[in-house]
mmCIF file of C-alpha atoms in Angstrom:
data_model
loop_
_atom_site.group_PDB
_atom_site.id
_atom_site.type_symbol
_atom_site.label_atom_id
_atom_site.label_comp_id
_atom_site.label_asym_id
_atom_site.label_seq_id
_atom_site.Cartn_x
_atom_site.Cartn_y
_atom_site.Cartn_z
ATOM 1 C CA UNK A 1 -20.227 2.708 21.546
ATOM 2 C CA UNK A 2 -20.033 4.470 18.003
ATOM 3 C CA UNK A 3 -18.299 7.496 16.689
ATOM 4 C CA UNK A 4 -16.331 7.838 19.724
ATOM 5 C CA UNK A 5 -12.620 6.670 18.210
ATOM 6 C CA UNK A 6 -9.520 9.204 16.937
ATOM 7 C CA UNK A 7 -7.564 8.138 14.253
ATOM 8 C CA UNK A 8 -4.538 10.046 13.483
ATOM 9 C CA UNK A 9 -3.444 9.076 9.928
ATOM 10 C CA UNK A 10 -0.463 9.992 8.082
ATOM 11 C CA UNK A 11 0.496 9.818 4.551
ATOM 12 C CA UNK A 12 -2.773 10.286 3.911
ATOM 13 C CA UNK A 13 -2.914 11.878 0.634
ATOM 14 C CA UNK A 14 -0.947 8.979 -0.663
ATOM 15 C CA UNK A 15 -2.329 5.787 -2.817
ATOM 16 C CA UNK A 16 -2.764 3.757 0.186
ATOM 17 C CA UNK A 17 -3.537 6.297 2.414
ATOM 18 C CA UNK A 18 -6.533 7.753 0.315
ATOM 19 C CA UNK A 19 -8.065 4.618 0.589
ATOM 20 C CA UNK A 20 -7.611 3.957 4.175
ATOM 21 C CA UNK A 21 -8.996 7.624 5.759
ATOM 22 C CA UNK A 22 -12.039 6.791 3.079
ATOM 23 C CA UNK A 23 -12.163 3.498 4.888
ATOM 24 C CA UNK A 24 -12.014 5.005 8.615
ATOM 25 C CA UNK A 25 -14.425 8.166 7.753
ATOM 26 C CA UNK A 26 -17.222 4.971 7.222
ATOM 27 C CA UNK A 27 -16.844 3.538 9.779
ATOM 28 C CA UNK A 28 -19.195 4.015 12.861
ATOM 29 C CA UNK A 29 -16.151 3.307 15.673
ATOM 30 C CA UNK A 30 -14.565 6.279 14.324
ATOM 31 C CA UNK A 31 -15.572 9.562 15.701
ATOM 32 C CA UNK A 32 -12.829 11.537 13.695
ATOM 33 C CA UNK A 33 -9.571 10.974 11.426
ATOM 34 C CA UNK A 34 -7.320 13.405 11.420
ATOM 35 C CA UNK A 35 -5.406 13.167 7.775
ATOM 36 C CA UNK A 36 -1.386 14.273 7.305
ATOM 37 C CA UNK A 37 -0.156 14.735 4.231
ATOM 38 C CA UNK A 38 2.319 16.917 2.037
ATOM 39 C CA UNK A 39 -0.267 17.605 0.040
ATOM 40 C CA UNK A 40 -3.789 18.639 0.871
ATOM 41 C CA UNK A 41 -6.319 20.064 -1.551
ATOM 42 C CA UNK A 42 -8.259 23.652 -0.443
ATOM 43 C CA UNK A 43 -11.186 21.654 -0.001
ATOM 44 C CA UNK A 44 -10.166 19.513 2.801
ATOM 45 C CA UNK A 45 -7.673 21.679 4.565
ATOM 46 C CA UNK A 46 -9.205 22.954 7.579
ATOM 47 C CA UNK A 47 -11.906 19.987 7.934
ATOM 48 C CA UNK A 48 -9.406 17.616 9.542
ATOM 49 C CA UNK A 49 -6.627 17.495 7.269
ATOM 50 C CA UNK A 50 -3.011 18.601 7.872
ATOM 51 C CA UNK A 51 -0.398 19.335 5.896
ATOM 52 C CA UNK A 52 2.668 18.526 6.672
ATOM 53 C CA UNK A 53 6.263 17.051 5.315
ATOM 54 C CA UNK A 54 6.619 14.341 7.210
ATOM 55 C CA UNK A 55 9.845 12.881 5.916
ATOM 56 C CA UNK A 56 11.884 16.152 7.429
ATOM 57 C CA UNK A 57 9.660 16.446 10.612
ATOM 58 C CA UNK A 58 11.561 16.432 14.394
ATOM 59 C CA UNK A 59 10.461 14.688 17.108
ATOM 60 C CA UNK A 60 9.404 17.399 18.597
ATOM 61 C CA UNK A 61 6.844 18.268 15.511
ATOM 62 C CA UNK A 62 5.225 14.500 16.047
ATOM 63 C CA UNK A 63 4.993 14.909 19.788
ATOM 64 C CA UNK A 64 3.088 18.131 19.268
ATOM 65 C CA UNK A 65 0.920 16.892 16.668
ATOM 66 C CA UNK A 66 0.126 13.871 18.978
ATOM 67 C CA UNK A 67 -0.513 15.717 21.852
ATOM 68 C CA UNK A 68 -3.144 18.337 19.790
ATOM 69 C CA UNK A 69 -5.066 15.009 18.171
ATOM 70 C CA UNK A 70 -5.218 12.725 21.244
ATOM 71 C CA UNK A 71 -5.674 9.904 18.626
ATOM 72 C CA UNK A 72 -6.579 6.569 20.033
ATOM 73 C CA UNK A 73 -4.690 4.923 17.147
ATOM 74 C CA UNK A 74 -1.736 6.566 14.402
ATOM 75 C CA UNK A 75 -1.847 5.015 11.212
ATOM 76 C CA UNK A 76 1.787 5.288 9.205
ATOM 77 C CA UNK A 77 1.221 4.918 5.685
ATOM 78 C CA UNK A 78 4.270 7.096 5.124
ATOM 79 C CA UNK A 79 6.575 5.586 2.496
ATOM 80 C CA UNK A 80 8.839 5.486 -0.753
ATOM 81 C CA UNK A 81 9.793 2.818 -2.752
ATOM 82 C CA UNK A 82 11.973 5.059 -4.976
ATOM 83 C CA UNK A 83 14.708 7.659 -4.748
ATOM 84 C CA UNK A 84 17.599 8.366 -2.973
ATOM 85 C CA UNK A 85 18.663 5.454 -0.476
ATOM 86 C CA UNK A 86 18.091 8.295 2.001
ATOM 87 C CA UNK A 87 14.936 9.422 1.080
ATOM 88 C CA UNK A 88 13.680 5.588 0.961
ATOM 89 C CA UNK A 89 15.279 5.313 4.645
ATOM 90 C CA UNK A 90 13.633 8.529 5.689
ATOM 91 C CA UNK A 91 9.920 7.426 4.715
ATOM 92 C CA UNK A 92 10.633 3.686 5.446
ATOM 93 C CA UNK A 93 12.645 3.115 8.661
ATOM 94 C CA UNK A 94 13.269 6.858 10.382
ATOM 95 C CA UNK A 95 9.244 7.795 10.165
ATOM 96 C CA UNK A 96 8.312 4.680 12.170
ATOM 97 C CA UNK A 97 11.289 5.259 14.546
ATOM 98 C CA UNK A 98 10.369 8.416 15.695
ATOM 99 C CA UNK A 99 6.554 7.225 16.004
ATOM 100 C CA UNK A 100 8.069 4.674 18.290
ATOM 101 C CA UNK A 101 9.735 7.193 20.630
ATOM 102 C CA UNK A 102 6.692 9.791 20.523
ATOM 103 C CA UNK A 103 3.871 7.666 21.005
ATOM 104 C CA UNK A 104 4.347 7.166 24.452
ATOM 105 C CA UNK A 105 4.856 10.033 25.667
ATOM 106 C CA UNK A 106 2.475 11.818 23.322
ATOM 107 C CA UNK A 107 -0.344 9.397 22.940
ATOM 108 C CA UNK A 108 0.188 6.739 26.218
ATOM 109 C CA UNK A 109 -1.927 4.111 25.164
ATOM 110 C CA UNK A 110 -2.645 4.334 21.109
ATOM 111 C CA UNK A 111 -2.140 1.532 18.886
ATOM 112 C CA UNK A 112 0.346 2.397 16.021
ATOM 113 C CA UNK A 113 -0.406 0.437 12.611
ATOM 114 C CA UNK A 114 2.420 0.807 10.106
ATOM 115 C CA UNK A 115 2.278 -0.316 6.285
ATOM 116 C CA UNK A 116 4.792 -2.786 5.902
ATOM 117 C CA UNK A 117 5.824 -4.661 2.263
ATOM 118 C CA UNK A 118 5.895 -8.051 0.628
ATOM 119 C CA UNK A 119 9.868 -6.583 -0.192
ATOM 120 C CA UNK A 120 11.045 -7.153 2.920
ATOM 121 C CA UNK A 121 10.571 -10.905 2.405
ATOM 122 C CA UNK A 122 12.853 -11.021 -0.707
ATOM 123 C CA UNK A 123 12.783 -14.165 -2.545
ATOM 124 C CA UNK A 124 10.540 -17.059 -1.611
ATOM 125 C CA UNK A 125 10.446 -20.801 -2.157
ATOM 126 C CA UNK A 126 7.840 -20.733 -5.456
ATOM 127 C CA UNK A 127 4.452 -22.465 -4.937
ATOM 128 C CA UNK A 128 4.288 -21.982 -1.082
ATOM 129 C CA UNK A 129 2.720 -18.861 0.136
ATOM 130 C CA UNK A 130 4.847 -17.169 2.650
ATOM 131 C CA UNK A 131 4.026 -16.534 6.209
ATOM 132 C CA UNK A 132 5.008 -13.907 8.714
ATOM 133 C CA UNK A 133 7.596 -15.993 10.321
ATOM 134 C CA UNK A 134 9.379 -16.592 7.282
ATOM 135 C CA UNK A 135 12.803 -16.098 6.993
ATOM 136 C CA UNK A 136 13.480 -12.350 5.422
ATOM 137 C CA UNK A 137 16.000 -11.279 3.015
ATOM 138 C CA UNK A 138 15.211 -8.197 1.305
ATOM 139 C CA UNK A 139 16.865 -7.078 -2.036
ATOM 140 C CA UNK A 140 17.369 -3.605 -2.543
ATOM 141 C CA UNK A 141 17.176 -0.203 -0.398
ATOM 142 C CA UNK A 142 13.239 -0.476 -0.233
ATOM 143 C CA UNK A 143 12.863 -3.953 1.165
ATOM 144 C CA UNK A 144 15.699 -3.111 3.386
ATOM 145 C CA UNK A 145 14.650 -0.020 5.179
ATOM 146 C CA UNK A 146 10.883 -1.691 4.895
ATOM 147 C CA UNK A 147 12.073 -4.663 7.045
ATOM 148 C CA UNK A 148 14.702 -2.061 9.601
ATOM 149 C CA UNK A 149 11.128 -0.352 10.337
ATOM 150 C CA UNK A 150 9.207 -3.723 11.066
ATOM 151 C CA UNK A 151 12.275 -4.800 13.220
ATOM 152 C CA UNK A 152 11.897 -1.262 15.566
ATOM 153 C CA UNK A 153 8.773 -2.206 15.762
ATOM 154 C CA UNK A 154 8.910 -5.840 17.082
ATOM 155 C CA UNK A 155 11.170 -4.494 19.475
ATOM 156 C CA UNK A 156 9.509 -2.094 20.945
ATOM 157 C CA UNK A 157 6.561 -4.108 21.068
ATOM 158 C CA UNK A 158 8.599 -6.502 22.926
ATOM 159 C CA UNK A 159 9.438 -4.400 25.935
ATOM 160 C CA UNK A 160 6.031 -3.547 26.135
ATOM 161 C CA UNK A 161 6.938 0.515 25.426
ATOM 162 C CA UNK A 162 3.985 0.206 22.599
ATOM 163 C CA UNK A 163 0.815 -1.636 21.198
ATOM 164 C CA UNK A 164 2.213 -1.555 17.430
ATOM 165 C CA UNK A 165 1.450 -3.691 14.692
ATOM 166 C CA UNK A 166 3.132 -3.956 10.947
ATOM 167 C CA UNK A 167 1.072 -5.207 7.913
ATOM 168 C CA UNK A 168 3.055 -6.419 4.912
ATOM 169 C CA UNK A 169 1.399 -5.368 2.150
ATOM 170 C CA UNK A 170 1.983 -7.407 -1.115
ATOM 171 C CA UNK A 171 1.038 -6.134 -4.177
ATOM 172 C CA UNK A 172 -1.693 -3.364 -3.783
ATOM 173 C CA UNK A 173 -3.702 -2.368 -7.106
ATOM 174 C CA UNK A 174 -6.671 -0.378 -7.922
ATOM 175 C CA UNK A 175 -7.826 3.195 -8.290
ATOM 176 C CA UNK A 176 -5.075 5.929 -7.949
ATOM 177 C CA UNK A 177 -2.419 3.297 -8.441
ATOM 178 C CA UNK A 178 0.538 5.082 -8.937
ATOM 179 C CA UNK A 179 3.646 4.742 -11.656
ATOM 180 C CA UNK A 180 6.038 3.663 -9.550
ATOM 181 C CA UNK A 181 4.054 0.305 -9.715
ATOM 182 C CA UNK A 182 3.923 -2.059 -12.214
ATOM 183 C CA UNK A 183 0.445 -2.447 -13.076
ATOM 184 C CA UNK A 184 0.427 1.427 -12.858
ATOM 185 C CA UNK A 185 3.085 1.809 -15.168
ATOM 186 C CA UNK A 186 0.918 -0.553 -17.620
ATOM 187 C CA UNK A 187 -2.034 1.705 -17.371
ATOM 188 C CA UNK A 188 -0.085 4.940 -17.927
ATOM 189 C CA UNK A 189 1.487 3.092 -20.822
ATOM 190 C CA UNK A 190 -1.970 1.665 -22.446
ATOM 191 C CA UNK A 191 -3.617 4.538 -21.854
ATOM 192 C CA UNK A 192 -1.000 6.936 -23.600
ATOM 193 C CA UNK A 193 -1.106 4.288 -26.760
ATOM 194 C CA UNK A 194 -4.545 4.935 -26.882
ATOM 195 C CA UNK A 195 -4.005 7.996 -27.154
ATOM 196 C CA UNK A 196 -1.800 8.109 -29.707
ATOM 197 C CA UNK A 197 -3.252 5.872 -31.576
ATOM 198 C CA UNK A 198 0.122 3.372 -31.439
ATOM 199 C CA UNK A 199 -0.696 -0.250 -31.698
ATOM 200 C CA UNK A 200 2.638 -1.033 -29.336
ATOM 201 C CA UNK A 201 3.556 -0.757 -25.627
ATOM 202 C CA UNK A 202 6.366 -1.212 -24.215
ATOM 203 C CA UNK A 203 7.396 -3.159 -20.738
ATOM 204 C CA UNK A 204 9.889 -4.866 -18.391
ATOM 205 C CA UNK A 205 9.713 -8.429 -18.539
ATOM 206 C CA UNK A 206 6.037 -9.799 -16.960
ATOM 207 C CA UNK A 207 7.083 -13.457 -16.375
ATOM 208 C CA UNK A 208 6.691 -13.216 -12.747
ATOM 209 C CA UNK A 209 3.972 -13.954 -10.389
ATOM 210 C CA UNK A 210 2.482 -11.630 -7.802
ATOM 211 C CA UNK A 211 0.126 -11.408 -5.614
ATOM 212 C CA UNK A 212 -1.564 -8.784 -6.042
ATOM 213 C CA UNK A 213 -4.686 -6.914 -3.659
ATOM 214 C CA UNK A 214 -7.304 -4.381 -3.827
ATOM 215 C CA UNK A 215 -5.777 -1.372 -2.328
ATOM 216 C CA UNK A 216 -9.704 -1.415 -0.936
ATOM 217 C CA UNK A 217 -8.783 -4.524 0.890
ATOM 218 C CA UNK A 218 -5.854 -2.957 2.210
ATOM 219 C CA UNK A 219 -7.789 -0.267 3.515
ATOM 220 C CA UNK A 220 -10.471 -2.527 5.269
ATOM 221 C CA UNK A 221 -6.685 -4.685 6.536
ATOM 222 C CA UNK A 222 -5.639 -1.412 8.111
ATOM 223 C CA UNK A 223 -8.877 -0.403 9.936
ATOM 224 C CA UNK A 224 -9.510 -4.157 11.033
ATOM 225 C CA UNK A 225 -6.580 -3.882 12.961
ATOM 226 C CA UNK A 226 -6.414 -0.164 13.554
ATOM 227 C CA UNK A 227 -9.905 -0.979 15.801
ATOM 228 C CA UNK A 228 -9.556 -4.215 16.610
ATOM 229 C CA UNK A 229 -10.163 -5.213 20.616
ATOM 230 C CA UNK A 230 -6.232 -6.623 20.389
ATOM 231 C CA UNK A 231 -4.136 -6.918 16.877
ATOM 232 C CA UNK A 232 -2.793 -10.074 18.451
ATOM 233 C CA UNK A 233 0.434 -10.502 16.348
ATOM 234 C CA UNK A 234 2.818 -7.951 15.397
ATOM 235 C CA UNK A 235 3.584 -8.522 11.930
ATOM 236 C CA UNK A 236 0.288 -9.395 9.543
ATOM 237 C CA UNK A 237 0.436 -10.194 5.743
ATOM 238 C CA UNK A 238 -2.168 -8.451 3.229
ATOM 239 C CA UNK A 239 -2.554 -10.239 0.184
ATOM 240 C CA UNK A 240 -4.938 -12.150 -1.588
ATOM 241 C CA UNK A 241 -3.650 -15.182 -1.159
ATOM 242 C CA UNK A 242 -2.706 -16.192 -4.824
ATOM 243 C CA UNK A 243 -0.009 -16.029 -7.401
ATOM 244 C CA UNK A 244 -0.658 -14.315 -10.433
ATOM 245 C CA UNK A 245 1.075 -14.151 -13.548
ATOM 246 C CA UNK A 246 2.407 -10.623 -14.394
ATOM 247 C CA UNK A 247 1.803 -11.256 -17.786
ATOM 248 C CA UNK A 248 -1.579 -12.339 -18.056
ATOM 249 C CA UNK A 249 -2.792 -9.652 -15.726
ATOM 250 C CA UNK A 250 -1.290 -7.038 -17.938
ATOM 251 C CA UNK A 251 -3.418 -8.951 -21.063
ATOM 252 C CA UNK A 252 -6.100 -8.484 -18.880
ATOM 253 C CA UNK A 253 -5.920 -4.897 -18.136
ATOM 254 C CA UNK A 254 -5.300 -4.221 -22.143
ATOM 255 C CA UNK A 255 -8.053 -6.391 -22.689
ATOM 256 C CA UNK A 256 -10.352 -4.043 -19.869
ATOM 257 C CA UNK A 257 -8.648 -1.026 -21.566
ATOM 258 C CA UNK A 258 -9.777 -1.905 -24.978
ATOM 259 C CA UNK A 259 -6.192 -2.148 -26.208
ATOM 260 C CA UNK A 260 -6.025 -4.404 -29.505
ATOM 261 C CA UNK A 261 -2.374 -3.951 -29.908
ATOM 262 C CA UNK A 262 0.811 -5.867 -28.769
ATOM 263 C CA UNK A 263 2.740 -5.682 -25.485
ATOM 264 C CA UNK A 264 6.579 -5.811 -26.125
ATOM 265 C CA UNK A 265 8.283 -7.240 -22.744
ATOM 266 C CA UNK A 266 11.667 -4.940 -23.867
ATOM 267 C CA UNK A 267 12.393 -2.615 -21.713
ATOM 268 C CA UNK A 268 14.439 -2.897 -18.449
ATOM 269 C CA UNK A 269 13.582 -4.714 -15.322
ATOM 270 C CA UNK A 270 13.590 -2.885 -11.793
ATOM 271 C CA UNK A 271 16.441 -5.045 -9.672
ATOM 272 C CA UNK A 272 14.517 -5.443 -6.914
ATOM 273 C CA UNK A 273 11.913 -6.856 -8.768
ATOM 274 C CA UNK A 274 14.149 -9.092 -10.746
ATOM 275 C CA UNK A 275 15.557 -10.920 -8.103
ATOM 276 C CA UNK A 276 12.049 -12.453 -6.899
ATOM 277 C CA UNK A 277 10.212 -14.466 -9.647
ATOM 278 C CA UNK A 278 6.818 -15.672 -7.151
ATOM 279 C CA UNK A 279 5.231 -14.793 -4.310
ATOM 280 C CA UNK A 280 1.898 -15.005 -2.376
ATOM 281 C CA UNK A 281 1.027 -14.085 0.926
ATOM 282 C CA UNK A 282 -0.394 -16.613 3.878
ATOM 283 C CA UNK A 283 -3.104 -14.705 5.176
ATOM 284 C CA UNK A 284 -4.420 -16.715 8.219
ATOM 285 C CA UNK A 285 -3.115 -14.271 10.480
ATOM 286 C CA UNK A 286 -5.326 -11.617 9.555
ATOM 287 C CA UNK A 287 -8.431 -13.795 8.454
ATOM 288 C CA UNK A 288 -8.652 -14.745 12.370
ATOM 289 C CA UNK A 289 -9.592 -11.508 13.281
ATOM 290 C CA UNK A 290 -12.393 -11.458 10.381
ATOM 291 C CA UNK A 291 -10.824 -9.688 7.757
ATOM 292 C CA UNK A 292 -11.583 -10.852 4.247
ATOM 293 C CA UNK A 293 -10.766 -9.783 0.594
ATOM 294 C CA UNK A 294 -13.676 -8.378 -0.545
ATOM 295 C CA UNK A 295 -12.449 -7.808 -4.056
ATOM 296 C CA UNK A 296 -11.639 -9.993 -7.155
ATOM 297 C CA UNK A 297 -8.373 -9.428 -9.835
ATOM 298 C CA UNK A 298 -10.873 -8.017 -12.510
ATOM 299 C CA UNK A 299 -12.965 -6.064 -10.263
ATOM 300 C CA UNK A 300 -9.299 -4.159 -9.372
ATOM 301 C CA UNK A 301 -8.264 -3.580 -12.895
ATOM 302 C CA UNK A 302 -11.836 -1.773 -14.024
ATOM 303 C CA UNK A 303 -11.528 -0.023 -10.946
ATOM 304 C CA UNK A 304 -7.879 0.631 -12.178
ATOM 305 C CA UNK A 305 -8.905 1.766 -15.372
ATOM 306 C CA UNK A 306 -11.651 3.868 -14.680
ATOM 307 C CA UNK A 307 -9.787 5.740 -12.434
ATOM 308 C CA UNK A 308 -6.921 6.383 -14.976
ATOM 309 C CA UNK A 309 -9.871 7.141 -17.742
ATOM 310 C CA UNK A 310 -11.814 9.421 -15.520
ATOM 311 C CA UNK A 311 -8.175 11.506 -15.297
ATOM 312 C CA UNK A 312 -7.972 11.321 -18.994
ATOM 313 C CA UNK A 313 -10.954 12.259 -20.164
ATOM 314 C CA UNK A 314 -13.184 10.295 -22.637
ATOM 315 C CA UNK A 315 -11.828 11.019 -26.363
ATOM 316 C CA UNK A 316 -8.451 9.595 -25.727
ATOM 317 C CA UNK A 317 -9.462 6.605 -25.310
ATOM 318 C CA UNK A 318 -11.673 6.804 -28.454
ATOM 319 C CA UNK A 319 -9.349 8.029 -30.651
ATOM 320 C CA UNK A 320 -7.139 4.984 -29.760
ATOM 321 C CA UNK A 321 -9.906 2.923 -30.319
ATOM 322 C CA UNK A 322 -10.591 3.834 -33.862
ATOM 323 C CA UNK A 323 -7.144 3.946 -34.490
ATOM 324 C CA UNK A 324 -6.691 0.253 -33.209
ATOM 325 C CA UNK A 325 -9.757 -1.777 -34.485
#
């Protein structure tokens, strides 16, 4: 049967969750998503779309909003990976809490898919991608209240109180990509040198590897097992399967950007990124129930870079150029 699925989505104004209700709003199975957010444009508010702060909501709020949607499945992709320790605990390991003692009472019965992170791993023996069984040891606040949140969740799942699933997400890139990541902080960097006309940027040290994934592929992740007959395990990685160097992808996205200049690995490195120096994801959890990366590195960064061009508008970017040939 099509169309005949409810999707209740939060966080889904953010980079991940743009993505995903673009994802689910395709897809036949889905009759409706309802999209959360704290911030909803006047063009969507009133077709669907709710806003809402969800990092100070009660129980009581998500009960209510539960028992108005009726969703068949609640998508959290709720976070923060900066801030306060509190705020990072709100969005991370509170958010998902509360799901876990609302959803069955308000919505007996609906799967609940939460965004999980590559963080919550910590470091990693290099050269051997890491599966979900792993042993974790998060560095830092983030990875910490990431991997608090995926442990509520096994254990309700465990009881049997929910059908829940977690998907560690490793390194999502593409259009939208935010600051707060790396390759987002590269962008905003490349594309305000072009538009200075400065033949320098400046970064944290890029000799790690990542792996990093479409935040497309992320999206198709989430609605594979948002729809899926039975997510079958409770945590799922979502990577690409491969380690890539940091610093070649960045000479890759200058190289997309038109940047002819030099990238100066000087400024300071985030600590929770220091500590882990390689990572990649085993994804034969999620390939068994038919999800595949659909996009390549390069494809990402154009997608990247158009997305950051189309918000700059097109003489910065020639202005750098002239000033850089």
């Amino acid at each position: 049967m099509t169309g005949c699925r409810r999707v209740l989505l939060l966080g889904a104004t953010g980079f991940i969750g743009r993505a995903v209700a673009h994802a689910l709003t395709d897809d036949p199975r889905v009759g409706a998503v309802v999209g959360v957010g704290s911030r909803v444009s006047p063009g969507l508010a009133g077709r669907g779309w709710l806003r809402h702060d969800l990092l100070s909501t009660s129980a009581a709020d998500l009960l209510a909003l539960l028992r108005e949607t009726r969703p068949d499945a609640v998508v959290d992709c709720v976070g923060a990976s900066a801030g306060s320790d509190e705020a990072i605990v709100a969005a991370n390991t509170l958010l998902p809490a509360r799901l876990l003692d609302v959803i069955p009472v308000g919505a007996p019965g609906a799967r609940l898919v939460v965004i999980g992170s590559a963080a919550e791993y910590g470091a990693v023996p290099r050269g051997t991608p890491v599966r979900e069984d792993a042993p974790t040891a998060p560095v830092g606040a983030y990875g910490i209240a990431k991997l608090a949140g995926t442990r509520l969740v096994e254990a309700a799942v465990a009881v049997g109180r929910l059908d829940a699933a977690v998907l560690r997400v490793f390194n999502p890139i593409g259009p939208g990509l935010p600051a707060q990541n790396l390759l987002g902080r590269a962008a905003a960097a490349l594309d305000a040198a072009l538009a200075a006309g400065d033949d320098v940027v400046r970064l944290g040290p890029l000799g790690a590897y990542r792996d990093f994934v479409d935040v497309r592929d992320v999206a198709a992740a989430v609605r594979t097992v948002a729809l899926a007959g039975t997510a079958g395990e409770t945590v799922l990685n979502v990577g690409s399967g491969v380690a890539a160097s940091v610093r070649d992808v960045v000479a890759r996205l200058a190289d997309v950007a038109g940047f002819r200049g030099h990238v100066e690995e000087t400024d300071p490195e985030p600590a929770r990124s220091a500590a882990v120096d390689w990572i990649a994801a085993d994804v034969t959890r999620l390939r068994r129930l038919g999800w595949r990366p659909e996009h390549d590195l390069d494809g990402s960064l154009c997608a990247l870079w158009a997305a950051v061009r189309g918000a700059a508008g097109p003489t910065a970017g020639a202005r750098g150029a002239r000033a850089t040939a």
